[in-house]
mmCIF file of C-alpha atoms and ligand atoms in Angstrom:
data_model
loop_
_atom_site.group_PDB
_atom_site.id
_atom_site.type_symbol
_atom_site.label_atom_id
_atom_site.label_comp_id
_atom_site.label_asym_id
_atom_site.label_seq_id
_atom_site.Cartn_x
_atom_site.Cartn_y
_atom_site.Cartn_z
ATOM 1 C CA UNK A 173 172.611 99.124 62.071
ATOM 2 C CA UNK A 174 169.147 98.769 63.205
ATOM 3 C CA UNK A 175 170.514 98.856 66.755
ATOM 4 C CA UNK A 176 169.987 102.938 67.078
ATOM 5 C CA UNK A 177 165.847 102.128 66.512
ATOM 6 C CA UNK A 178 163.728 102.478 69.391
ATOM 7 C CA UNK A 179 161.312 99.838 69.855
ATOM 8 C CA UNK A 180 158.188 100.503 72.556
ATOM 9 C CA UNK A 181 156.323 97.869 73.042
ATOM 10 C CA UNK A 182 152.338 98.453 74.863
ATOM 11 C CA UNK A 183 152.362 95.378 76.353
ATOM 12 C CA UNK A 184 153.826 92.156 77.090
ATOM 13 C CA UNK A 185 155.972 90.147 74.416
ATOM 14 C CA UNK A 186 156.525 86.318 74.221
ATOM 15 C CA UNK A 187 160.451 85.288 74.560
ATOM 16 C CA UNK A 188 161.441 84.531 70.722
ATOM 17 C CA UNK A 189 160.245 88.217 70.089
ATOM 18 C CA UNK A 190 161.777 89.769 72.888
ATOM 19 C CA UNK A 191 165.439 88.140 72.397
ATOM 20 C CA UNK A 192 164.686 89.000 68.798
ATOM 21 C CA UNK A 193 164.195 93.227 69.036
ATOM 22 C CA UNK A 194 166.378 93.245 72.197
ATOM 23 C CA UNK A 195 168.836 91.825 69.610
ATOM 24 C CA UNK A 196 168.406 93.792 66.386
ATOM 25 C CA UNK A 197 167.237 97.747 68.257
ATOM 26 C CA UNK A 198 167.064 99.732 71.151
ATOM 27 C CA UNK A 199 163.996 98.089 73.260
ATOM 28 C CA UNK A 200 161.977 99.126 75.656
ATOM 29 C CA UNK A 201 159.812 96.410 76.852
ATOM 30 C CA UNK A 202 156.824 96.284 79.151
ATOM 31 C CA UNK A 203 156.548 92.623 80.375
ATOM 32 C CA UNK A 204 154.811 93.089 83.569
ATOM 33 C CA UNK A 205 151.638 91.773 82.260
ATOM 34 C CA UNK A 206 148.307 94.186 80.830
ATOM 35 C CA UNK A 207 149.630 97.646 79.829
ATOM 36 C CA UNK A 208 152.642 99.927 80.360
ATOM 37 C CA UNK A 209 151.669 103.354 82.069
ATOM 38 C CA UNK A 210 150.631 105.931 79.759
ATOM 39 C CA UNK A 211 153.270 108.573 81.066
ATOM 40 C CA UNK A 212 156.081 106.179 80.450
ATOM 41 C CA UNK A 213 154.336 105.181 77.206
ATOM 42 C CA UNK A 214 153.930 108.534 76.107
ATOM 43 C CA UNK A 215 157.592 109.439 76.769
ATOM 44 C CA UNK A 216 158.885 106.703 74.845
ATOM 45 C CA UNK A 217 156.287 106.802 72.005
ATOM 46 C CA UNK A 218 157.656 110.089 71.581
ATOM 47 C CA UNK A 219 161.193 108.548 70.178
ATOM 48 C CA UNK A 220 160.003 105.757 69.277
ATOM 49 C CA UNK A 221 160.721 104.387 65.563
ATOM 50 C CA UNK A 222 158.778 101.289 65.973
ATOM 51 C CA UNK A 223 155.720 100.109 68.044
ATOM 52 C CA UNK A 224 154.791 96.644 69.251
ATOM 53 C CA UNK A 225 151.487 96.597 69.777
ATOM 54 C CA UNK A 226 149.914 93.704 71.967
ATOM 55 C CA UNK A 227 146.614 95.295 70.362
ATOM 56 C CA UNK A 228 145.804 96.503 74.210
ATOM 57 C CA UNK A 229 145.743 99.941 72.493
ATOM 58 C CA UNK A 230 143.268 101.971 70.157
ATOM 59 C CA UNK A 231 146.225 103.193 66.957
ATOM 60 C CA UNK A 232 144.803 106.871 66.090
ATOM 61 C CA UNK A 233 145.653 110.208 65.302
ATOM 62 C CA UNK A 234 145.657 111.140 68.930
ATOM 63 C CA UNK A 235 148.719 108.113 69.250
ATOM 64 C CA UNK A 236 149.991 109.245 65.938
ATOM 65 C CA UNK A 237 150.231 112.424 67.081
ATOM 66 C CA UNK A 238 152.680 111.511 69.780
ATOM 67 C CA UNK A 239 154.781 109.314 67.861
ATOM 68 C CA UNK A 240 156.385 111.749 65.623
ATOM 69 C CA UNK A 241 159.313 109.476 64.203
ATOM 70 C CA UNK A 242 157.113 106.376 64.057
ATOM 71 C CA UNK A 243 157.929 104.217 60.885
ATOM 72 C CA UNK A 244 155.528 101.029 61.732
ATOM 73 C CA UNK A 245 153.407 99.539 63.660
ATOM 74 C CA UNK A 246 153.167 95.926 64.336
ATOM 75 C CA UNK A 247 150.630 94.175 66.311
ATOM 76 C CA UNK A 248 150.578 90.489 67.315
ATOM 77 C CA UNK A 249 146.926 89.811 66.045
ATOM 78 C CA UNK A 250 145.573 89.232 63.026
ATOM 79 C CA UNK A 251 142.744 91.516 63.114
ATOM 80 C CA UNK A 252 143.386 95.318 63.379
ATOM 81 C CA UNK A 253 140.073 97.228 64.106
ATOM 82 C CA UNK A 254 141.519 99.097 66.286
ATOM 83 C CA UNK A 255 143.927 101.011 64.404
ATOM 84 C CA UNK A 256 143.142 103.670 62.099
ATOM 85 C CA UNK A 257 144.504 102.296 58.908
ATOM 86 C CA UNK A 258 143.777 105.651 56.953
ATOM 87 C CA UNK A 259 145.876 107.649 59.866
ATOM 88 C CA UNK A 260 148.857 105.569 60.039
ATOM 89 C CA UNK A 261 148.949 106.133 56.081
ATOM 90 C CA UNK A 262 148.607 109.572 56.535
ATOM 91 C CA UNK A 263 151.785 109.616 58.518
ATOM 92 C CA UNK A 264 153.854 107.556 56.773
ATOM 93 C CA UNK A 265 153.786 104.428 59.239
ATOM 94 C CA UNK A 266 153.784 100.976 57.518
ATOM 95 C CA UNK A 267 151.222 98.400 59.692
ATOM 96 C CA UNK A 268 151.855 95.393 60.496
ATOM 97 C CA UNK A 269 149.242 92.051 61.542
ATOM 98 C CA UNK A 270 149.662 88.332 61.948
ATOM 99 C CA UNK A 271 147.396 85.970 59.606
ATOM 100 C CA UNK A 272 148.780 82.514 58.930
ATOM 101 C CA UNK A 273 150.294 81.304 61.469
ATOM 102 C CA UNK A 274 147.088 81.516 64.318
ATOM 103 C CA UNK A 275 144.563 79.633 61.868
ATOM 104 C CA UNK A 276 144.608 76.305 63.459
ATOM 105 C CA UNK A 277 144.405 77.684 66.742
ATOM 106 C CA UNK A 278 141.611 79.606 66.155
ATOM 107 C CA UNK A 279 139.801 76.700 64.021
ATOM 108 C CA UNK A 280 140.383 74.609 66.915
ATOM 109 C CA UNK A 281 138.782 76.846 69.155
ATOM 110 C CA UNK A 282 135.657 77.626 66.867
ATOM 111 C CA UNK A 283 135.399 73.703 66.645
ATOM 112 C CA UNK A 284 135.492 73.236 70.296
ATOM 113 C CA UNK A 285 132.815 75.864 70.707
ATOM 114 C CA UNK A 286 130.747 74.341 68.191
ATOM 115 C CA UNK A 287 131.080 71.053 69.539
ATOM 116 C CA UNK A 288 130.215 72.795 73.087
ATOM 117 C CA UNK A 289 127.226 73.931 71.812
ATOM 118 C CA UNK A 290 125.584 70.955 70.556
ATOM 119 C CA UNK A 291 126.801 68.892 73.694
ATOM 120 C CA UNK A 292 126.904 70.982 76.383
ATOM 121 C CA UNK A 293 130.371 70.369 77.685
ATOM 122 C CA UNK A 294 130.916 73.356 79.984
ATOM 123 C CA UNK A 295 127.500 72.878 81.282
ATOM 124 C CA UNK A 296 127.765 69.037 82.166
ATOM 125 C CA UNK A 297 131.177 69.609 84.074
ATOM 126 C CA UNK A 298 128.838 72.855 86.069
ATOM 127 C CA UNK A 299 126.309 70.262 86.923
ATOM 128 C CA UNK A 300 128.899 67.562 88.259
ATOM 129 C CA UNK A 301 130.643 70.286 89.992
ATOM 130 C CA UNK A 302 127.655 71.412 91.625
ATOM 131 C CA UNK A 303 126.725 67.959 92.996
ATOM 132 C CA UNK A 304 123.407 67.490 91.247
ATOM 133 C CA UNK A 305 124.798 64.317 89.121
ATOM 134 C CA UNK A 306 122.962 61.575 90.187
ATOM 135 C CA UNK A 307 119.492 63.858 91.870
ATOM 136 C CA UNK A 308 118.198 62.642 88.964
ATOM 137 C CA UNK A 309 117.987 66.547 87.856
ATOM 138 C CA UNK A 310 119.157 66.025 83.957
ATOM 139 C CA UNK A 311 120.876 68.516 81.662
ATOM 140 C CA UNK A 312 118.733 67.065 78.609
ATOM 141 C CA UNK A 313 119.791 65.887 75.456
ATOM 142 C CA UNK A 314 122.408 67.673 73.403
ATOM 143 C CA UNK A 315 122.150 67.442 69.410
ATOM 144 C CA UNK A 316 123.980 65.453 66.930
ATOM 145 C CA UNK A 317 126.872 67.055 64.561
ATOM 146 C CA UNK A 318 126.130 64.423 61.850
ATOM 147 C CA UNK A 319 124.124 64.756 59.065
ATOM 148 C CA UNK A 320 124.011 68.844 60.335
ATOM 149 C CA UNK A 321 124.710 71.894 58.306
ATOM 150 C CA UNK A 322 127.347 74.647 59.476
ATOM 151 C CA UNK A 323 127.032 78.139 57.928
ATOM 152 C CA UNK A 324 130.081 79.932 57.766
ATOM 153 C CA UNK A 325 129.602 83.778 57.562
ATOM 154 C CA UNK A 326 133.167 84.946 55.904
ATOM 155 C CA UNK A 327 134.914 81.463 54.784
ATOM 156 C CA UNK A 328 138.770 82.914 54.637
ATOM 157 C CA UNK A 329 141.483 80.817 56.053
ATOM 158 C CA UNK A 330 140.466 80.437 59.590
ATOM 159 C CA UNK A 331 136.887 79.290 58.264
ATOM 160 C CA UNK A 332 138.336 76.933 55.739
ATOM 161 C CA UNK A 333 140.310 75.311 58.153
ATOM 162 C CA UNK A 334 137.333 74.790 60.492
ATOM 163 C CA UNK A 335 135.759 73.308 57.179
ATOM 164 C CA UNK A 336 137.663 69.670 57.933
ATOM 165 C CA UNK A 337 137.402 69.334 61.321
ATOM 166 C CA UNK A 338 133.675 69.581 60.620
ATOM 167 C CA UNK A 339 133.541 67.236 57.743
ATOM 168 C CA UNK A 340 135.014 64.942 60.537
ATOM 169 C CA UNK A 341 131.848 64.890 62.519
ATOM 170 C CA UNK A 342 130.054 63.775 59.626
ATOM 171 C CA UNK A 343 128.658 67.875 58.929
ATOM 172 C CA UNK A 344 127.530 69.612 55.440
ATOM 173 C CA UNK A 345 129.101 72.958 55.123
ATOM 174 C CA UNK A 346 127.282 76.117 53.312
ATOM 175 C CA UNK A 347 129.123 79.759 53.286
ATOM 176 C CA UNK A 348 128.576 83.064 52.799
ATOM 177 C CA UNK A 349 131.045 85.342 51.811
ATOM 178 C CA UNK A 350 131.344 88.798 49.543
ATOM 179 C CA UNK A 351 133.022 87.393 47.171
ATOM 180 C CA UNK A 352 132.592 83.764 46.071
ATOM 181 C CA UNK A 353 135.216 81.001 46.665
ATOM 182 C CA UNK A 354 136.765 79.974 43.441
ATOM 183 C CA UNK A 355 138.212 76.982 45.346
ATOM 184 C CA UNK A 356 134.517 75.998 46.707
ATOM 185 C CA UNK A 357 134.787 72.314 44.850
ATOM 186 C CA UNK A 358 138.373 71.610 46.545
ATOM 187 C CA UNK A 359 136.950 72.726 49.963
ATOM 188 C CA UNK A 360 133.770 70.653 49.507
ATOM 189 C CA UNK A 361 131.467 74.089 50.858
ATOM 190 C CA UNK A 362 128.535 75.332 49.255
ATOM 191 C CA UNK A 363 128.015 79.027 48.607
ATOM 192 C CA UNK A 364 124.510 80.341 49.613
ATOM 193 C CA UNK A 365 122.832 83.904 49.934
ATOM 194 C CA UNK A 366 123.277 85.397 53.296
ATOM 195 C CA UNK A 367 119.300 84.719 54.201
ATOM 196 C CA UNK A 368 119.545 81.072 53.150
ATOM 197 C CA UNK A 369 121.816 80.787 55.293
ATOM 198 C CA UNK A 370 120.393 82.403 58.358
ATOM 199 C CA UNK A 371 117.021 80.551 57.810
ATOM 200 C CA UNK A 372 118.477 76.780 56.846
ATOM 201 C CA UNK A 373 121.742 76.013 58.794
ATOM 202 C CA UNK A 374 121.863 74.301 62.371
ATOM 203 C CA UNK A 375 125.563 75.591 63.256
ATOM 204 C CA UNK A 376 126.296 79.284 62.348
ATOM 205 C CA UNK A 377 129.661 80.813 62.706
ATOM 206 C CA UNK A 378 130.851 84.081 62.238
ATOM 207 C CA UNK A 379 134.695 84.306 60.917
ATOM 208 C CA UNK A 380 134.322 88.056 59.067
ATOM 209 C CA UNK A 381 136.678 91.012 60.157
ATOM 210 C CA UNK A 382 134.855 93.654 62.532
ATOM 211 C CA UNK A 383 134.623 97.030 59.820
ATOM 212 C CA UNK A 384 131.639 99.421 59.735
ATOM 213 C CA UNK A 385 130.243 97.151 56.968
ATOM 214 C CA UNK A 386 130.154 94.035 59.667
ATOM 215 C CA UNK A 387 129.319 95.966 62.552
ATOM 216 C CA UNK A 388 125.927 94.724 64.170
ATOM 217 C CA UNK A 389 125.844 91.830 61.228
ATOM 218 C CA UNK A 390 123.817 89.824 63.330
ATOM 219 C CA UNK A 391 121.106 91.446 65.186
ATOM 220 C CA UNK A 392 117.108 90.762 65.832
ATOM 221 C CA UNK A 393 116.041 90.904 61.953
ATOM 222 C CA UNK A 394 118.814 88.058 61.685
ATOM 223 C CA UNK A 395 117.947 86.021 64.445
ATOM 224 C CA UNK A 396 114.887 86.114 63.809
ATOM 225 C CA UNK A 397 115.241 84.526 60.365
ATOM 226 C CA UNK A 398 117.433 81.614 61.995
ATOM 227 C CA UNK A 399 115.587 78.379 63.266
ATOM 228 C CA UNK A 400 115.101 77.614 66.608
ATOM 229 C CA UNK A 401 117.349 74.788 66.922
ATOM 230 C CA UNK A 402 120.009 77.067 65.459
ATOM 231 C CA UNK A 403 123.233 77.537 67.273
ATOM 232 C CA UNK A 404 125.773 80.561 67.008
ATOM 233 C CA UNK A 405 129.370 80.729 67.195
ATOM 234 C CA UNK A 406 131.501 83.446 66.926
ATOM 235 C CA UNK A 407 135.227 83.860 67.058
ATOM 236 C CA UNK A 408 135.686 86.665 65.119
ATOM 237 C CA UNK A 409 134.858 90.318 67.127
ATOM 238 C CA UNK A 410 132.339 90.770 69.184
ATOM 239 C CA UNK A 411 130.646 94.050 68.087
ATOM 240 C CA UNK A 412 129.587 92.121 64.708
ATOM 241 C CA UNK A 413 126.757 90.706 66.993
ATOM 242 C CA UNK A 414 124.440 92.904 68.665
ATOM 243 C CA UNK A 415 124.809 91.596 72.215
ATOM 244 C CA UNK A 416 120.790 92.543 73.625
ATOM 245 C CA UNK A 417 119.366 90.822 70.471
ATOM 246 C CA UNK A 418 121.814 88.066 71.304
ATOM 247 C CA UNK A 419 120.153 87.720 74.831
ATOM 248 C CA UNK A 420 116.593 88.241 74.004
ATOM 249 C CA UNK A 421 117.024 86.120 71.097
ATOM 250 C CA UNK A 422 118.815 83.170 73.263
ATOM 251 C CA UNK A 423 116.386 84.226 76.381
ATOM 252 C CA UNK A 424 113.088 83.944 74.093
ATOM 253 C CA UNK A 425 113.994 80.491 72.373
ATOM 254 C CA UNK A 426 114.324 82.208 68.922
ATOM 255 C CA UNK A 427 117.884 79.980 68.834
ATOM 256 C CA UNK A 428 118.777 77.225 70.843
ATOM 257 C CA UNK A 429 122.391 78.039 72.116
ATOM 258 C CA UNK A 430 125.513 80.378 71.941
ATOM 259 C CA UNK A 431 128.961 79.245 72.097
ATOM 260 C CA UNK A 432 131.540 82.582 71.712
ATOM 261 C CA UNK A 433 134.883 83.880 72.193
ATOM 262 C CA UNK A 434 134.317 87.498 71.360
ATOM 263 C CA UNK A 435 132.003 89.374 73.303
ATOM 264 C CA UNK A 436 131.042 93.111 72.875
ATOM 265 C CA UNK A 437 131.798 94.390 75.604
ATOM 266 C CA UNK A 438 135.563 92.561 76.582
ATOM 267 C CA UNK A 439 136.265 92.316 79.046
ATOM 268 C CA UNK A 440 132.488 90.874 79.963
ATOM 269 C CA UNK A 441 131.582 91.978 83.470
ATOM 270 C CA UNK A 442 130.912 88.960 85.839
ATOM 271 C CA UNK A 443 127.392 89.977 86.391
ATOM 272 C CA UNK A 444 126.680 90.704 82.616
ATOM 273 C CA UNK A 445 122.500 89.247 81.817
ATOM 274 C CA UNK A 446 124.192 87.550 78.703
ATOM 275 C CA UNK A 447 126.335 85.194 81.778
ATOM 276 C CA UNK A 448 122.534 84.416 83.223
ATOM 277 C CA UNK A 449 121.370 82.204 80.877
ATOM 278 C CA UNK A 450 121.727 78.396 80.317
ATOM 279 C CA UNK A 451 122.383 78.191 77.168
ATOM 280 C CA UNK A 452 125.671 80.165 76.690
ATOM 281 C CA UNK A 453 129.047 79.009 77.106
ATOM 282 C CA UNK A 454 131.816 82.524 76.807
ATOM 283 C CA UNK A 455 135.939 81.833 76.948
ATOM 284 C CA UNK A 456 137.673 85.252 77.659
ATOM 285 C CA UNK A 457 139.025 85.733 73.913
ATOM 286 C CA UNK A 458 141.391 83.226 73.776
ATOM 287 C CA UNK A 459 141.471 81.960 70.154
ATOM 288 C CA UNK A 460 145.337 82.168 69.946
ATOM 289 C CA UNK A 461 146.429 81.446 73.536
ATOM 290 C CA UNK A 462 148.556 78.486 72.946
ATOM 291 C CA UNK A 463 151.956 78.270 73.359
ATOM 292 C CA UNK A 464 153.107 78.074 70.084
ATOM 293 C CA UNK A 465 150.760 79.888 68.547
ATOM 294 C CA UNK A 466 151.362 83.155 70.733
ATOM 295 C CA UNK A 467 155.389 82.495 70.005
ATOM 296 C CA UNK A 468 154.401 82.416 66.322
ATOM 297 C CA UNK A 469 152.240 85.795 66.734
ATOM 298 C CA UNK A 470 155.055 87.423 68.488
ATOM 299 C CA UNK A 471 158.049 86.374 65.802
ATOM 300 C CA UNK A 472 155.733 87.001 63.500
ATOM 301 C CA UNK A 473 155.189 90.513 64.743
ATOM 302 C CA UNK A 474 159.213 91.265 65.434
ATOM 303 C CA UNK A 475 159.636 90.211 62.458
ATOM 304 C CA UNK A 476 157.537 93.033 60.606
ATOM 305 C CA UNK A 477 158.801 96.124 63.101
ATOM 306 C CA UNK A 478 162.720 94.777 62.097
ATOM 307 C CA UNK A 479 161.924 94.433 57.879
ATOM 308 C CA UNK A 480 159.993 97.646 57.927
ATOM 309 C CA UNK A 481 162.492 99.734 59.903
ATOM 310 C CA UNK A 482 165.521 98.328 57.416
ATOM 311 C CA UNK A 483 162.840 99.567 54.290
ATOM 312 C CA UNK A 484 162.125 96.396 53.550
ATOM 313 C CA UNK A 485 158.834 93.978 52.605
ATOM 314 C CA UNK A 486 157.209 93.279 55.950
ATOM 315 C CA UNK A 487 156.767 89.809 56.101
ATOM 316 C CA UNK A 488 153.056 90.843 56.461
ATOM 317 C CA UNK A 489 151.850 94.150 55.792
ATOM 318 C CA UNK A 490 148.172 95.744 56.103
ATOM 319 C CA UNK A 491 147.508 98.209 53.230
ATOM 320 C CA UNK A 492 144.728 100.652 53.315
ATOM 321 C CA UNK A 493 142.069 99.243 50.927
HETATM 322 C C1 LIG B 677 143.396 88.142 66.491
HETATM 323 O O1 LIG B 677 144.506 87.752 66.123
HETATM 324 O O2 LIG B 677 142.767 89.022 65.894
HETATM 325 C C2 LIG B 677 142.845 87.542 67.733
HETATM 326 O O3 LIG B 677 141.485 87.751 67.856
HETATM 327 C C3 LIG B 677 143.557 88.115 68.938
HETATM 328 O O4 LIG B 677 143.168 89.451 69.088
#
């Protein structure tokens, strides 16, 4: 029944999802890799009942605009700051994200960048590459995990599952959320105020959704609050850190190190200053690039386009708040 629903898709789907739509509606892929051409896009978006978005695309009145028969919108990410949630209500189209089934990936990510950032992994291989082991031209010491405190900025599921893998390296973990944890006991975390934990942890990550509220979250006033010896991660979105206080803060010794995923602005240009420093170690946003995990994002995100266009509950649905 489904079958006469058009499905566009911006950008490249993984196999489980594309079997899955070709299956169930009318689908018109794009599986060459980055994103399909706007004419064609535009064409299509134009008939289209449901759009897969590889989030390679900014959702807002000037798409909605285009996409006149448009009942939902499902992205394979978790985090949807870039579509306008207030527009797509506006016009009637149900959204679509993916939380659950990328938190491990992402935890495991966050952890290796922590653990990066104490030890200097993608440093030491530079150096051994470069063929200075053994001049007797060190990388100095790294810093212990144990007996260190991580501050988690925005402890949801992703941060609570980074929570154990640091209590494996022997870690205390303090948080700062909005609201406080009622489950803070069971998780063995500590809730403190967001300056406390600026000024007193070793390890800070940032897990919190980018929104205008957490836009620029960390800038000078904050890093200037954190100690020296501090160390940043973020996996989250880029623009919550302000990336010039970043460098001057990293560049002046105001914090010791810098281990990230997100980067404001992706993609980072090879010859960005931030990529000039020693004491920074940047993947390419890659949180949820495993295998399964990207299958499980991609279901996950068929899934949603197929129970929305029957009516039904999408197996997870973003509501305007
Ligand atoms: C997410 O799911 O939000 C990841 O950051 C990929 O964009």
């Amino acid at each position: 029944m489904l079958k006469t629903m058009k499905v566009v898709a911006s950008g490249r789907m993984r196999q489980p999802a594309f079997d899955l739509l070709d299956a169930e509606t009318t689908l018109y892929p794009w599986q060459k890799g980055g994103r399909m051409p706007q004419d064609a896009f535009d064409e299509l978006l134009a008939e289209a009942d449901g759009l897969f978005s590889a989030g390679n695309i900014r959702i807002d009145e000037a798409l909605l605009a285009k996409a006149p028969k448009l009942k939902v919108v499902a992205q394979a990410s978790v985090g949807y700051d870039n579509i306008d949630v207030k527009a797509c209500q506006e016009h009637g189209v149900r959204i679509g994200n993916t939380p659950g089934v990328l938190v491990d990936a992402v935890a495991d990510l966050a952890y290796g960048l922590l653990l990066d950032s104490a030890r200097m992994i993608v440093r030491g291989h530079e150096h051994v590459k470069s063929g200075a082991w053994g001049e007797h031209k060190g990388l100095g010491f790294g810093v212990d995990l144990a007996g260190k405190t991580l501050g988690i900025i925005g402890l949801g599921a992703i941060g609570s599952a980074v929570v154990p893998r640091a209590k494996a390296s022997k870690m205390k973990i303090v948080y700062h959320n909005t609201h406080r944890r009622a489950d803070e006991a069971e998780l063995g975390v500590q809730y403190v105020d967001f300056a406390t934990l600026l000024s007193t942890a070793d390890f800070i990550m940032v897990m919190v959704p980018l929104t205008e509220k957490t836009k620029g979250l960390i800038g000078a006033g904050e890093f200037a609050m954190m100690k020296p010896s501090a160390r940043l991660i973020n996996t989250s979105r880029g623009k919550v850190v302000d990336t010039m206080a970043l460098y001057d803060a990293l560049k002046e010794g105001k914090i010791a190190a810098a281990a990230l995923d997100v980067v404001d602005p992706e993609p980072l240009p090879g010859d960005h200053p931030l990529l000039t420093l020693p004491n920074i170690t940047i993947t390419p946003h890659i949180g949820t690039s495993t295998v399964e995990t990207r299958d499980a994002m991609s279901l996950l995100t068929a899934r949603n386009i197929l129970a929305a266009l029957a009516g039904k509950p999408m197996p997870a649905e973003v509501f305007a708040k």
